Amino acid sequence: MRGGVKKYIGRRTPDKIPSSYMDELDYQEPLPFEFLIYAAPDTVWRADMQRFRERFRAAPATRDFFAFLKATDGLLHCRGPERLKIALASLDKILREIQDWCGDETEIVLFSDHGMNLQENRRIHLQTHLRREGFEIKDNFRARGRQTVAAPGFGLCGYAAVYCSDETDPALVSAALATLEGVDFSVYRDGADAVVVKGSKGAARILREENGAGVRFAYEQLSGDPLELSSIKSVLGGEGELDARGLASDSAWFERTAGHTYPDALANLYNSLHSPRVRHTADVLVSCHDGYYYGASVFSRMMRLLATHGNALRSSSHAFLMSTHRAFPPYVRADEAQPFLRG
Ligand SMILES: [Zn+2]
């Protein structure tokens, strides 16, 4: 493992994000705000919003303006929802002022890049548990080890990414994690076109197939119903959406699971391990219950975590997208939201 805190606070460069949206931004907070928010949240969110307001007023009124207000995330993490409301009321005032200033024809689009659970969260004992189960936790895989994993912890989020040495079977890591308090389930790759979900509620395989007719998914219950999808699978069957192998179209699943406890779970969990969302995709991804997180212990010691995000549950997975001028579909996938962000 390399990088970590120093790399993070060092520079804000596009190489940290494979497909960077940062070039598009007319405003984002100065880098030190990302950390200062946890030390002086009120000062930082107020400064963030005032800087946005000033930058907006100085920009040409003839084109779109993109701003990223990030202080609301840190504020909610460390101070909770009541304090966030004050910040949102202040933002509302600034946006009204902008509307008065620019005229009614100016559309304001507001969206978040993730949701939040609004409850105090505890750290899961991931490393202790894996050691007890016979795994060695390392920050490099130079020496060969049959039960060797790396579990980098950074931001305090509702998920954990576990990396396995070549000799270590991700299925065994996932099975070991199923009994850890705070873990809802974990997921690992099963060949080139499937993932397996394993947790205390059982195990299931998500199979993806793509042909001329488009993308299709199957939810194969191996034991129990870890994603609570069996009733939806029955509905799809009743409506004739399932083929002989149990596959239904991606859009049929999306339509029926976008508002589910685990929103759009099949595509979301499959893509979490099979699409290049990050540069180094994990071997096992852990989804915590709301109320639990994993991250750097140095940060855990510094703060109480009053809200967080990152698991596959609804409170984290649902974001918002709103406009002063347009009505949007009830659910839009983040991957498909970009066309909605411009008027
Ligand atoms: Zn956050």
PDB file of N, CA and C and ligand atoms in Angstrom, residues 38 73-74 77 114 116 156-157 308-309, ligand 1:
ATOM      1  N   TYR A  38     -13.547  19.312   9.646  1.00  0.00           N
ATOM      2  CA  TYR A  38     -13.692  18.481  10.848  1.00  0.00           C
ATOM      3  C   TYR A  38     -13.205  19.198  12.102  1.00  0.00           C
ATOM      4  N   ASP A  73     -20.934  17.784   3.221  1.00  0.00           N
ATOM      5  CA  ASP A  73     -20.613  16.383   3.512  1.00  0.00           C
ATOM      6  C   ASP A  73     -19.925  16.262   4.871  1.00  0.00           C
ATOM      7  N   GLY A  74     -18.841  17.000   5.051  1.00  0.00           N
ATOM      8  CA  GLY A  74     -18.103  16.929   6.319  1.00  0.00           C
ATOM      9  C   GLY A  74     -18.955  17.390   7.493  1.00  0.00           C
ATOM     10  N   HIS A  77     -21.266  14.605   8.483  1.00  0.00           N
ATOM     11  CA  HIS A  77     -20.501  13.534   9.137  1.00  0.00           C
ATOM     12  C   HIS A  77     -20.222  13.862  10.600  1.00  0.00           C
ATOM     13  N   HIS A 114     -24.017  11.387  -3.385  1.00  0.00           N
ATOM     14  CA  HIS A 114     -24.357  10.203  -2.587  1.00  0.00           C
ATOM     15  C   HIS A 114     -25.343  10.602  -1.506  1.00  0.00           C
ATOM     16  N   MET A 116     -26.699   9.617   2.766  1.00  0.00           N
ATOM     17  CA  MET A 116     -26.105   9.520   4.110  1.00  0.00           C
ATOM     18  C   MET A 116     -27.081   8.762   4.998  1.00  0.00           C
ATOM     19  N   LEU A 156     -13.980   7.535   6.795  1.00  0.00           N
ATOM     20  CA  LEU A 156     -14.832   6.714   7.662  1.00  0.00           C
ATOM     21  C   LEU A 156     -16.165   6.467   6.959  1.00  0.00           C
ATOM     22  N   CYS A 157     -16.231   5.371   6.228  1.00  0.00           N
ATOM     23  CA  CYS A 157     -17.376   5.108   5.355  1.00  0.00           C
ATOM     24  C   CYS A 157     -17.999   3.749   5.644  1.00  0.00           C
ATOM     25  N   THR A 308     -22.866   8.670   8.010  1.00  0.00           N
ATOM     26  CA  THR A 308     -21.907   8.319   6.965  1.00  0.00           C
ATOM     27  C   THR A 308     -22.607   7.659   5.784  1.00  0.00           C
ATOM     28  N   HIS A 309     -21.829   7.275   4.801  1.00  0.00           N
ATOM     29  CA  HIS A 309     -22.368   6.716   3.561  1.00  0.00           C
ATOM     30  C   HIS A 309     -21.374   5.699   3.039  1.00  0.00           C
TER      31      HIS A 309
HETATM   32 ZN    ZN B   1     -18.637  11.921   3.074  1.00  0.00          ZN
END
